[in-house]
Amino acid sequence: MTFSQIQAPNSYRRRLLFPLLGFAGLVLVWDLSARFSGWDHQVFPGPLRVMAVLGELMAGGVLLQHAVASLYRVTAGFYLAIFFGIPLGILLGRLQSANLFINPLIQFLRPISPLAWIPLSMLWFGIGDKPAIFLIFLSSFFPIVVSTTIAVNAINPIYFQVAANFNFNRGEILRKIIFPAIVPDIVTALRLSVTIAWLVVVAAEMIAVQSGLGYLILDSRNALRMDYVMGGMIVIGLIGLSLDTIMRILGHLGAASWNRMDT
Amino acid sequence: MEPDGYLIPMGNIEIRHLYKSYPNRRHQPRSSDEAGIGYGDQIPVLDDINLSVSDGEMVCLLGPSGCGKSTLLRITAGFDGPTDGSVEINGRLVDGPQADHIFVFQHSGLLPWLTVRENVELGIRHLKDPRARRARVQEQIEMVELEGFEDHYPRQLSGGMQRRAELARALAVNPDTLFMDEPFSGLDFLTHMKMREEVVNMHEFIRKTTILVTHDIDDALIMGDRIVILSGRPAKVEMDRTLGFDRPRDFERQPALNQLRSEIYLMLGVPYAV
């Protein structure tokens, strides 16, 4: 490692420039391989064609509609997972007996892919938003529970002794010790699980609904429009990137970064 | 309160016939003297400890490492229960931690997500009047000379400043007793010396009953009104002596103190005082 690498981590300009260069390189490789692959543009459309199609979709407002539909499902399912997952995680982290009782069940259900639930969820919730929201919920719920439990277990026991010493009641222990202590870990967990949720929504939309980016891709495949398929993929990627960026910014807020040494 | 206005002394501690043992959690013996102790067997740690600390006294608890000094302190503070025997503070049986008896932790017990001010405020959060509360916090922060750092987070402070902030938090509740578990561990030499002096001055000033656990013989001799030395495990009280030496204490000017120092070094297994 050179001296400058140790001293200056990454300047603002480099943090902006390098990813852009990466994207430019990807587009270049894509363009060249599309041109020289010998495949028809209907099988492997190049970036210019896909950009044109994206412009078309955006102008008609169709793209926005699909994106909003997908984001709505992810948001609903994700909030439900947070709403139920974090309290359950805290309970499991604090109560040994509850943990012994419920943790094996969670570890049993967790490895079952949310996609395996598709038949049941369609049967139970019909078609429309509900089965998709249920699948999103499943995909985020277990990771959130598990990370919350781990975060609560990792709280330094001294803090609970301090709480006991200053006569904290249960509510105060929750508000002043547990919540602030786990916030940094929770934000990291949410950052990881929102990506999974976004991954699952596309798959969920390929079966039970008539809207959303997953539906756009499926519908375009049926129409053999690979340029639309790739356009949909790009939008999914871009929204995923934005979600991750938002979660990363959340992680830098004061409440989520008390454990970082650099501030 | 007695009829003639005599106040019941605050902060006296009575430790009577205290025993503590732990079930062995090791499958392999830690050292040769533990050979023959199997998994799950009870290992005695404290063996019939009797100690009576009077109001305002600063007692330094010394002993070889792992002898159970900290265990004794934790039981006295109510963080752990005795196997047998009892601890009373002001005539009341200790059965759990209390806001009147504040424990200062070996490594920082400050809550890292709260600022210095918010940490110091923890013990007096029930005070109704916010201005009185603020004034009290400010007074304590000034006492430990942390003015200007009220809005800093613990991680932004040096080790010594963190200890002082924790001391301010403890003193803010006006406790009758203070328990300090190796309060200088992890500090550099100079900070250690300064903190030691500050704790002595603080004690001279407010006269709270204090039990301080240390493994540093010089700390105990310089600071304590009294020193109590525990033996190796299971710990018994091996020496209990009131130190009548004038302050500030100096080993060179007070030969008797120096004599006692050599004696303790010898007692704890070091043949000569360095």
Coordinates of C-alpha atoms in Angstrom, one line a residue:
Chain A
M1 CA 0.0 0.0 0.0
T2 CA 1.3 3.4 -0.9
F3 CA 1.4 6.3 1.6
S4 CA -1.3 8.2 -0.2
Q5 CA -3.6 5.2 0.0
I6 CA -3.3 5.1 3.7
Q7 CA -3.7 8.8 4.2
A8 CA -6.6 9.7 1.8
P9 CA -9.3 7.1 1.6
N10 CA -11.3 8.2 -1.4
S11 CA -11.9 11.7 -2.6
Y12 CA -15.4 12.8 -3.4
R13 CA -14.6 13.1 -7.1
R14 CA -13.2 9.6 -7.2
R15 CA -16.2 8.2 -5.5
L16 CA -18.3 9.7 -8.2
L17 CA -16.0 9.2 -11.2
F18 CA -15.0 5.5 -10.7
P19 CA -18.6 4.1 -10.6
L20 CA -19.4 6.1 -13.7
L21 CA -16.4 4.7 -15.5
G22 CA -17.5 1.2 -14.5
F23 CA -20.9 1.7 -16.0
A24 CA -19.4 3.2 -19.1
G25 CA -17.2 0.2 -19.5
L26 CA -20.1 -2.2 -19.0
V27 CA -22.2 -0.3 -21.7
L28 CA -19.2 -0.4 -24.0
V29 CA -18.7 -4.2 -23.6
W30 CA -22.5 -4.7 -24.1
D31 CA -22.5 -2.6 -27.3
L32 CA -19.4 -4.3 -28.7
S33 CA -20.7 -7.8 -27.9
A34 CA -24.1 -7.0 -29.4
R35 CA -22.5 -5.7 -32.6
F36 CA -20.1 -8.5 -33.1
S37 CA -22.1 -11.4 -31.6
G38 CA -23.7 -12.0 -35.0
W39 CA -27.1 -12.4 -33.3
D40 CA -30.1 -10.5 -34.5
H41 CA -31.0 -7.3 -32.6
Q42 CA -34.2 -9.0 -31.6
V43 CA -32.3 -11.6 -29.8
F44 CA -29.6 -9.4 -28.3
P45 CA -30.4 -5.7 -28.6
G46 CA -27.6 -3.2 -28.1
P47 CA -27.6 -0.4 -25.6
L48 CA -28.8 2.3 -28.1
R49 CA -31.8 0.4 -29.0
V50 CA -32.7 -0.3 -25.3
M51 CA -32.2 3.3 -24.5
A52 CA -34.6 4.3 -27.2
V53 CA -37.2 1.8 -26.0
L54 CA -36.8 3.1 -22.4
G55 CA -37.5 6.6 -23.7
E56 CA -40.6 5.3 -25.4
L57 CA -41.8 3.6 -22.2
M58 CA -41.1 6.6 -20.1
A59 CA -42.9 9.0 -22.4
G60 CA -46.0 6.9 -22.3
G61 CA -45.9 6.8 -18.5
V62 CA -46.1 3.0 -18.6
L63 CA -42.7 2.6 -17.0
L64 CA -43.5 4.8 -14.1
Q65 CA -46.8 2.9 -13.5
H66 CA -45.0 -0.4 -13.4
A67 CA -42.2 0.9 -11.2
V68 CA -44.7 2.4 -8.8
A69 CA -46.6 -0.8 -8.7
S70 CA -43.5 -2.8 -7.8
L71 CA -42.3 -0.2 -5.3
Y72 CA -45.7 -0.2 -3.6
R73 CA -45.6 -4.0 -3.1
V74 CA -42.0 -3.9 -1.8
T75 CA -42.8 -1.1 0.6
A76 CA -45.9 -2.7 2.0
G77 CA -44.3 -6.1 2.4
F78 CA -41.1 -4.6 3.8
Y79 CA -42.9 -2.5 6.4
L80 CA -45.0 -5.4 7.5
A81 CA -41.7 -7.4 7.9
I82 CA -40.2 -4.6 10.0
F83 CA -43.3 -4.2 12.0
F84 CA -43.5 -7.8 13.1
G85 CA -39.9 -8.8 12.7
I86 CA -38.1 -6.3 14.9
P87 CA -40.3 -6.8 18.0
L88 CA -40.1 -10.6 17.6
G89 CA -36.3 -10.3 17.2
I90 CA -36.0 -8.2 20.4
L91 CA -38.2 -10.7 22.2
L92 CA -36.0 -13.6 21.1
G93 CA -32.9 -11.7 22.0
R94 CA -34.1 -10.9 25.5
L95 CA -36.0 -14.1 26.5
Q96 CA -33.9 -17.2 26.5
S97 CA -37.0 -19.5 26.7
A98 CA -38.7 -17.8 23.8
N99 CA -35.6 -18.1 21.7
L100 CA -35.3 -21.9 22.5
F101 CA -38.9 -22.2 21.6
I102 CA -39.1 -20.2 18.4
N103 CA -35.6 -20.0 17.0
P104 CA -35.6 -23.6 15.6
L105 CA -38.9 -22.8 13.8
I106 CA -37.4 -19.7 12.2
Q107 CA -34.3 -21.6 11.2
F108 CA -36.5 -24.2 9.6
L109 CA -38.7 -21.8 7.7
R110 CA -35.9 -19.4 6.7
P111 CA -34.1 -21.5 4.1
I112 CA -37.4 -22.2 2.2
S113 CA -37.3 -19.8 -0.7
P114 CA -40.1 -17.3 -0.8
L115 CA -40.7 -18.5 -4.3
A116 CA -41.7 -21.9 -3.0
W117 CA -44.6 -20.1 -1.3
I118 CA -46.0 -18.9 -4.6
P119 CA -48.6 -21.7 -5.1
L120 CA -49.9 -21.4 -1.5
S121 CA -49.9 -17.6 -1.5
M122 CA -51.9 -17.5 -4.7
L123 CA -54.4 -20.0 -3.3
W124 CA -54.7 -18.1 0.0
F125 CA -54.6 -14.5 -1.3
G126 CA -55.9 -14.8 -4.8
I127 CA -54.4 -12.6 -7.4
G128 CA -53.4 -9.0 -7.2
D129 CA -51.2 -7.2 -4.7
K130 CA -51.7 -9.4 -1.7
P131 CA -49.8 -12.6 -2.7
A132 CA -46.9 -10.5 -3.9
I133 CA -46.9 -8.5 -0.7
F134 CA -47.0 -11.7 1.3
L135 CA -44.0 -13.0 -0.6
I136 CA -42.0 -9.8 0.0
F137 CA -43.0 -10.0 3.7
L138 CA -41.6 -13.6 3.9
S139 CA -38.4 -12.7 2.1
S140 CA -37.6 -9.9 4.5
F141 CA -39.2 -11.1 7.8
F142 CA -36.8 -13.9 8.6
P143 CA -33.6 -12.0 7.9
I144 CA -34.9 -9.1 10.0
V145 CA -35.8 -11.4 12.9
V146 CA -32.5 -13.2 12.9
S147 CA -30.4 -10.0 12.6
T148 CA -32.4 -8.3 15.3
T149 CA -31.9 -11.3 17.6
I150 CA -28.2 -11.3 17.0
A151 CA -28.0 -7.5 17.5
V152 CA -29.8 -7.7 20.8
N153 CA -27.6 -10.6 22.0
A154 CA -24.6 -8.6 21.1
I155 CA -25.5 -5.6 23.4
N156 CA -22.7 -5.2 26.0
P157 CA -24.2 -6.6 29.3
I158 CA -22.6 -3.6 31.1
Y159 CA -25.3 -1.4 29.6
F160 CA -28.0 -3.5 31.2
Q161 CA -26.2 -3.3 34.5
V162 CA -26.0 0.5 34.1
A163 CA -29.7 0.5 33.5
A164 CA -30.3 -1.6 36.6
N165 CA -28.1 0.6 38.6
F166 CA -30.0 3.7 37.6
N167 CA -33.4 2.0 38.2
F168 CA -34.6 1.9 34.6
N169 CA -38.0 0.4 34.2
R170 CA -38.8 -2.0 31.3
G171 CA -39.9 0.8 28.9
E172 CA -36.8 2.7 29.6
I173 CA -34.6 -0.3 29.0
L174 CA -36.3 -0.7 25.7
R175 CA -36.2 2.9 24.7
K176 CA -32.8 4.0 26.1
I177 CA -30.8 0.8 25.8
I178 CA -32.1 -1.8 23.4
F179 CA -33.4 0.5 20.6
P180 CA -30.4 2.8 20.3
A181 CA -28.0 -0.1 20.8
I182 CA -29.4 -2.1 17.9
V183 CA -30.1 0.7 15.4
P184 CA -26.7 0.4 13.6
D185 CA -27.1 -3.4 13.1
I186 CA -30.7 -3.0 12.1
V187 CA -29.9 -0.5 9.4
T188 CA -27.3 -2.9 8.0
A189 CA -29.9 -5.7 8.1
L190 CA -32.5 -3.6 6.4
R191 CA -30.0 -2.7 3.7
L192 CA -29.4 -6.3 3.0
S193 CA -33.0 -7.4 3.2
V194 CA -34.4 -4.6 1.0
T195 CA -32.2 -6.0 -1.8
I196 CA -33.7 -9.4 -1.3
A197 CA -37.2 -8.0 -1.2
W198 CA -36.6 -6.2 -4.5
L199 CA -35.2 -9.5 -5.9
V200 CA -38.4 -11.3 -4.9
V201 CA -40.9 -8.8 -6.1
V202 CA -39.9 -9.2 -9.7
A203 CA -40.3 -13.0 -9.4
A204 CA -43.7 -12.6 -7.6
E205 CA -45.0 -10.3 -10.3
M206 CA -44.3 -12.9 -13.0
I207 CA -47.2 -15.0 -11.7
A208 CA -50.1 -13.3 -10.1
V209 CA -50.4 -9.7 -11.3
Q210 CA -51.0 -7.6 -14.3
S211 CA -48.6 -4.8 -13.3
G212 CA -45.1 -4.1 -12.0
L213 CA -41.7 -4.5 -13.5
G214 CA -41.7 -8.3 -13.3
Y215 CA -45.0 -8.3 -15.2
L216 CA -43.4 -5.9 -17.8
I217 CA -40.6 -8.4 -18.4
L218 CA -42.9 -11.4 -18.6
D219 CA -45.3 -9.7 -20.9
S220 CA -42.4 -8.5 -23.2
R221 CA -41.0 -12.0 -23.3
N222 CA -44.4 -13.3 -24.5
A223 CA -44.3 -10.6 -27.2
L224 CA -40.7 -11.6 -28.0
R225 CA -39.5 -8.0 -27.3
M226 CA -36.1 -8.5 -25.8
D227 CA -35.4 -4.8 -25.9
Y228 CA -38.3 -4.2 -23.5
V229 CA -37.0 -7.1 -21.3
M230 CA -33.6 -5.5 -21.1
G231 CA -35.2 -2.1 -20.5
G232 CA -37.1 -3.6 -17.6
M233 CA -33.9 -5.2 -16.2
I234 CA -32.1 -1.9 -16.3
V235 CA -34.9 -0.1 -14.4
I236 CA -34.9 -2.9 -11.8
G237 CA -31.1 -2.5 -11.4
L238 CA -31.3 1.2 -11.1
I239 CA -34.1 1.2 -8.5
G240 CA -32.1 -1.5 -6.6
L241 CA -29.1 0.7 -6.6
S242 CA -31.1 3.7 -5.4
L243 CA -32.7 1.6 -2.6
D244 CA -29.2 0.5 -1.5
T245 CA -27.9 4.1 -1.6
I246 CA -30.8 5.3 0.5
M247 CA -30.2 2.6 3.1
R248 CA -26.5 3.5 3.1
I249 CA -27.2 7.1 3.7
L250 CA -29.6 6.1 6.6
G251 CA -26.6 4.2 8.0
H252 CA -24.6 7.4 8.2
L253 CA -27.2 9.2 10.3
G254 CA -26.0 9.9 13.8
A255 CA -28.4 7.4 15.5
A256 CA -27.1 4.6 13.3
S257 CA -23.4 5.4 13.5
W258 CA -22.6 5.8 17.2
N259 CA -20.5 2.7 16.9
R260 CA -18.2 4.1 14.2
M261 CA -14.9 5.5 15.3
D262 CA -14.4 8.0 12.5
T263 CA -16.8 10.7 13.5
Chain B
M1 CA -34.4 9.7 62.4
E2 CA -33.7 9.6 66.1
P3 CA -35.6 11.9 68.4
D4 CA -32.6 14.0 69.3
G5 CA -32.0 14.8 65.6
Y6 CA -29.2 12.3 65.3
L7 CA -29.1 11.2 61.6
I8 CA -28.6 7.6 60.8
P9 CA -25.2 7.4 59.2
M10 CA -25.5 7.0 55.4
G11 CA -23.3 4.7 53.5
N12 CA -22.2 2.1 56.0
I13 CA -21.7 -1.3 54.7
E14 CA -21.9 -4.6 56.6
I15 CA -20.7 -7.8 54.9
R16 CA -21.4 -10.8 57.0
H17 CA -20.2 -14.4 56.5
L18 CA -20.3 -14.0 52.8
Y19 CA -19.7 -17.1 50.7
K20 CA -19.8 -17.4 46.9
S21 CA -19.2 -20.3 44.7
Y22 CA -19.7 -20.8 41.0
P23 CA -20.4 -24.0 39.0
N24 CA -17.4 -24.9 37.0
R25 CA -18.0 -24.2 33.3
R26 CA -14.7 -25.5 32.0
H27 CA -14.2 -29.0 30.8
Q28 CA -10.4 -28.6 31.1
P29 CA -8.8 -27.4 34.3
R30 CA -7.5 -23.8 34.0
S31 CA -4.4 -24.6 36.2
S32 CA -2.9 -27.4 38.1
D33 CA -4.6 -26.4 41.4
E34 CA -7.9 -26.9 39.7
A35 CA -7.1 -30.5 38.8
G36 CA -9.8 -32.8 40.2
I37 CA -12.6 -30.2 39.8
G38 CA -15.0 -31.6 37.2
Y39 CA -17.5 -29.9 35.0
G40 CA -20.4 -28.6 37.0
D41 CA -18.7 -28.8 40.4
Q42 CA -19.0 -25.8 42.6
I43 CA -15.8 -23.8 42.8
P44 CA -15.7 -21.7 46.0
V45 CA -14.6 -18.1 45.3
L46 CA -15.4 -16.2 48.5
D47 CA -14.9 -17.9 51.8
D48 CA -16.5 -16.3 54.8
I49 CA -15.9 -12.6 54.1
N50 CA -16.7 -10.3 56.9
L51 CA -16.2 -6.6 56.4
S52 CA -17.7 -3.5 58.0
V53 CA -17.2 -0.2 56.2
S54 CA -18.2 3.0 58.0
D55 CA -19.7 6.1 56.6
G56 CA -17.4 8.1 54.3
E57 CA -14.6 5.6 54.3
M58 CA -12.6 4.8 51.2
V59 CA -11.6 1.1 51.3
C60 CA -9.2 -0.2 48.7
L61 CA -9.6 -3.9 48.0
L62 CA -6.4 -5.7 46.9
G63 CA -5.7 -9.2 46.1
P64 CA -4.0 -11.5 43.5
S65 CA -5.6 -11.6 40.1
G66 CA -8.7 -13.8 39.8
C67 CA -9.1 -14.0 43.6
G68 CA -12.7 -12.7 43.6
K69 CA -12.2 -9.0 44.4
S70 CA -14.6 -8.0 41.6
T71 CA -17.0 -10.7 42.6
L72 CA -17.1 -9.3 46.1
L73 CA -17.7 -5.8 44.7
R74 CA -20.4 -7.0 42.4
I75 CA -22.2 -8.8 45.2
T76 CA -21.9 -5.7 47.5
A77 CA -23.4 -3.6 44.7
G78 CA -26.2 -6.0 44.2
F79 CA -25.3 -7.2 40.7
D80 CA -24.8 -10.7 41.9
G81 CA -26.3 -12.7 44.7
P82 CA -24.2 -14.4 47.5
T83 CA -24.3 -18.2 47.9
D84 CA -24.5 -17.6 51.6
G85 CA -24.2 -14.7 54.0
S86 CA -25.5 -11.2 53.6
V87 CA -24.6 -7.6 52.6
E88 CA -26.4 -4.7 54.2
I89 CA -26.0 -1.1 53.3
N90 CA -27.5 1.4 55.9
G91 CA -29.1 -1.6 57.6
R92 CA -31.0 -2.6 54.4
L93 CA -30.3 -6.0 52.9
V94 CA -28.9 -5.6 49.4
D95 CA -31.0 -7.7 47.0
G96 CA -30.3 -5.9 43.7
P97 CA -28.7 -2.8 42.2
Q98 CA -29.9 0.6 43.6
A99 CA -29.6 4.1 42.4
D100 CA -28.1 5.0 45.9
H101 CA -25.2 2.8 45.3
I102 CA -23.5 3.6 42.0
F103 CA -21.1 1.2 40.4
V104 CA -18.3 2.6 38.2
F105 CA -17.4 0.0 35.6
Q106 CA -13.9 -1.2 34.8
H107 CA -14.3 -0.4 31.1
S108 CA -16.5 2.5 30.2
G109 CA -20.0 2.1 31.4
L110 CA -21.1 5.3 29.5
L111 CA -23.8 4.7 27.0
P112 CA -22.1 5.3 23.7
W113 CA -25.2 6.7 21.9
L114 CA -25.7 9.4 24.5
T115 CA -23.6 12.6 24.8
V116 CA -21.7 13.4 28.0
R117 CA -24.6 15.6 29.2
E118 CA -27.2 12.9 28.5
N119 CA -25.1 10.3 30.3
V120 CA -24.6 12.4 33.4
E121 CA -28.3 13.2 33.4
L122 CA -29.3 9.5 33.5
G123 CA -29.4 9.2 37.3
I124 CA -31.4 12.4 37.8
R125 CA -33.8 12.1 34.9
H126 CA -36.7 12.0 37.4
L127 CA -36.0 15.5 38.6
K128 CA -39.1 17.4 37.6
D129 CA -37.6 20.9 37.1
P130 CA -35.5 20.9 33.9
R131 CA -33.5 23.9 35.0
A132 CA -32.5 22.3 38.3
R133 CA -31.6 19.2 36.4
R134 CA -29.5 21.1 34.0
A135 CA -27.7 23.0 36.7
R136 CA -26.9 19.7 38.6
V137 CA -25.5 18.2 35.4
Q138 CA -23.4 21.3 34.7
E139 CA -22.1 21.3 38.2
Q140 CA -20.9 17.7 38.0
I141 CA -19.4 18.2 34.5
E142 CA -17.5 21.2 35.9
M143 CA -16.4 19.2 38.9
V144 CA -14.6 16.7 36.7
E145 CA -13.4 19.5 34.3
L146 CA -15.3 18.4 31.2
E147 CA -16.7 21.8 30.4
G148 CA -16.9 22.2 26.6
F149 CA -17.4 18.5 26.1
E150 CA -21.0 18.3 27.2
D151 CA -22.2 17.5 23.7
H152 CA -19.4 15.1 22.8
Y153 CA -20.1 11.4 22.5
P154 CA -18.0 9.0 24.7
R155 CA -16.0 7.7 21.7
Q156 CA -14.8 11.3 21.0
L157 CA -13.2 11.5 24.5
S158 CA -9.9 10.1 25.7
G159 CA -9.8 7.2 28.1
G160 CA -9.3 9.5 31.1
M161 CA -12.1 11.8 30.1
Q162 CA -14.4 8.9 29.8
R163 CA -13.6 7.8 33.3
R164 CA -14.2 11.4 34.6
A165 CA -17.5 11.6 32.7
E166 CA -18.6 8.3 34.3
L167 CA -17.6 9.6 37.7
A168 CA -19.7 12.8 37.1
R169 CA -22.6 10.6 36.2
A170 CA -22.2 8.6 39.4
L171 CA -21.9 11.7 41.6
A172 CA -24.8 13.4 40.0
V173 CA -27.3 11.1 41.8
N174 CA -25.6 12.0 45.1
P175 CA -25.2 8.3 46.0
D176 CA -24.4 7.2 49.5
T177 CA -21.9 4.6 48.3
L178 CA -19.6 4.3 45.3
F179 CA -18.1 1.1 43.9
M180 CA -15.2 1.4 41.6
D181 CA -13.9 -1.7 39.8
E182 CA -10.3 -1.0 38.7
P183 CA -11.1 2.5 37.7
F184 CA -7.7 3.2 36.3
S185 CA -7.2 0.1 34.1
G186 CA -6.3 0.8 30.5
L187 CA -5.1 4.4 31.2
D188 CA -1.6 5.5 30.4
F189 CA 0.8 6.1 33.2
L190 CA 0.4 9.9 33.5
T191 CA -3.4 9.8 33.2
H192 CA -3.5 7.1 35.8
M193 CA -1.5 9.3 38.2
K194 CA -3.7 12.3 37.6
M195 CA -7.0 10.3 37.9
R196 CA -5.7 8.8 41.1
E197 CA -5.2 12.3 42.5
E198 CA -8.6 13.5 41.3
V199 CA -10.4 10.5 42.9
V200 CA -8.6 11.2 46.2
N201 CA -9.5 14.9 46.1
M202 CA -13.0 14.1 45.1
H203 CA -13.3 11.7 48.0
E204 CA -11.8 14.3 50.4
F205 CA -14.4 16.8 49.2
I206 CA -17.6 14.7 49.2
R207 CA -16.8 12.0 51.6
K208 CA -18.8 9.2 50.0
T209 CA -18.3 5.7 51.2
T210 CA -16.2 4.2 48.5
I211 CA -15.0 0.6 47.8
L212 CA -12.4 0.6 45.2
V213 CA -11.0 -2.7 43.7
T214 CA -7.5 -2.5 42.4
H215 CA -4.5 -4.8 41.8
D216 CA -2.1 -1.9 42.1
I217 CA -0.6 -1.9 45.6
D218 CA 0.6 1.7 45.3
D219 CA -2.8 2.9 44.3
A220 CA -4.3 1.3 47.4
L221 CA -1.7 2.7 49.7
I222 CA -1.9 6.2 48.3
M223 CA -5.7 6.4 48.2
G224 CA -7.2 4.2 50.9
D225 CA -8.4 5.2 54.3
R226 CA -8.1 1.5 54.8
I227 CA -6.9 -1.4 52.8
V228 CA -8.3 -4.9 52.7
I229 CA -6.3 -7.7 51.1
L230 CA -7.9 -10.9 50.0
S231 CA -6.0 -14.1 49.7
G232 CA -6.0 -16.3 46.5
R233 CA -9.0 -18.4 45.8
P234 CA -11.1 -19.1 47.7
A235 CA -10.6 -15.6 49.0
K236 CA -10.5 -14.8 52.7
V237 CA -9.6 -11.5 54.2
E238 CA -5.9 -11.7 54.8
M239 CA -5.2 -8.2 56.0
D240 CA -7.5 -5.4 57.0
R241 CA -5.7 -2.2 58.1
T242 CA -6.7 1.4 58.6
L243 CA -4.1 3.7 57.1
G244 CA -3.6 6.7 59.3
F245 CA -1.0 8.3 57.2
D246 CA -1.2 12.0 56.3
R247 CA -2.0 13.1 52.8
P248 CA -0.6 13.7 50.3
R249 CA 1.1 10.4 50.9
D250 CA 4.7 9.8 49.9
F251 CA 6.6 6.6 50.2
E252 CA 9.9 8.5 50.7
R253 CA 8.8 10.9 53.3
Q254 CA 6.7 8.3 55.2
P255 CA 9.0 5.4 56.1
A256 CA 6.2 3.5 57.9
L257 CA 4.1 3.6 54.7
N258 CA 7.1 2.3 52.7
Q259 CA 7.6 -0.4 55.3
L260 CA 3.9 -1.5 54.9
R261 CA 4.3 -1.4 51.1
S262 CA 7.3 -3.9 51.2
E263 CA 5.3 -6.0 53.6
I264 CA 2.3 -6.2 51.2
Y265 CA 4.5 -6.9 48.2
L266 CA 6.0 -9.8 50.1
M267 CA 2.6 -11.0 51.1
L268 CA 1.3 -11.0 47.5
G269 CA 4.3 -13.0 46.4
V270 CA 6.8 -10.3 45.2
P271 CA 9.9 -10.6 47.5
Y272 CA 11.0 -6.9 47.0
A273 CA 9.2 -3.8 46.2
V274 CA 10.3 -2.3 42.9

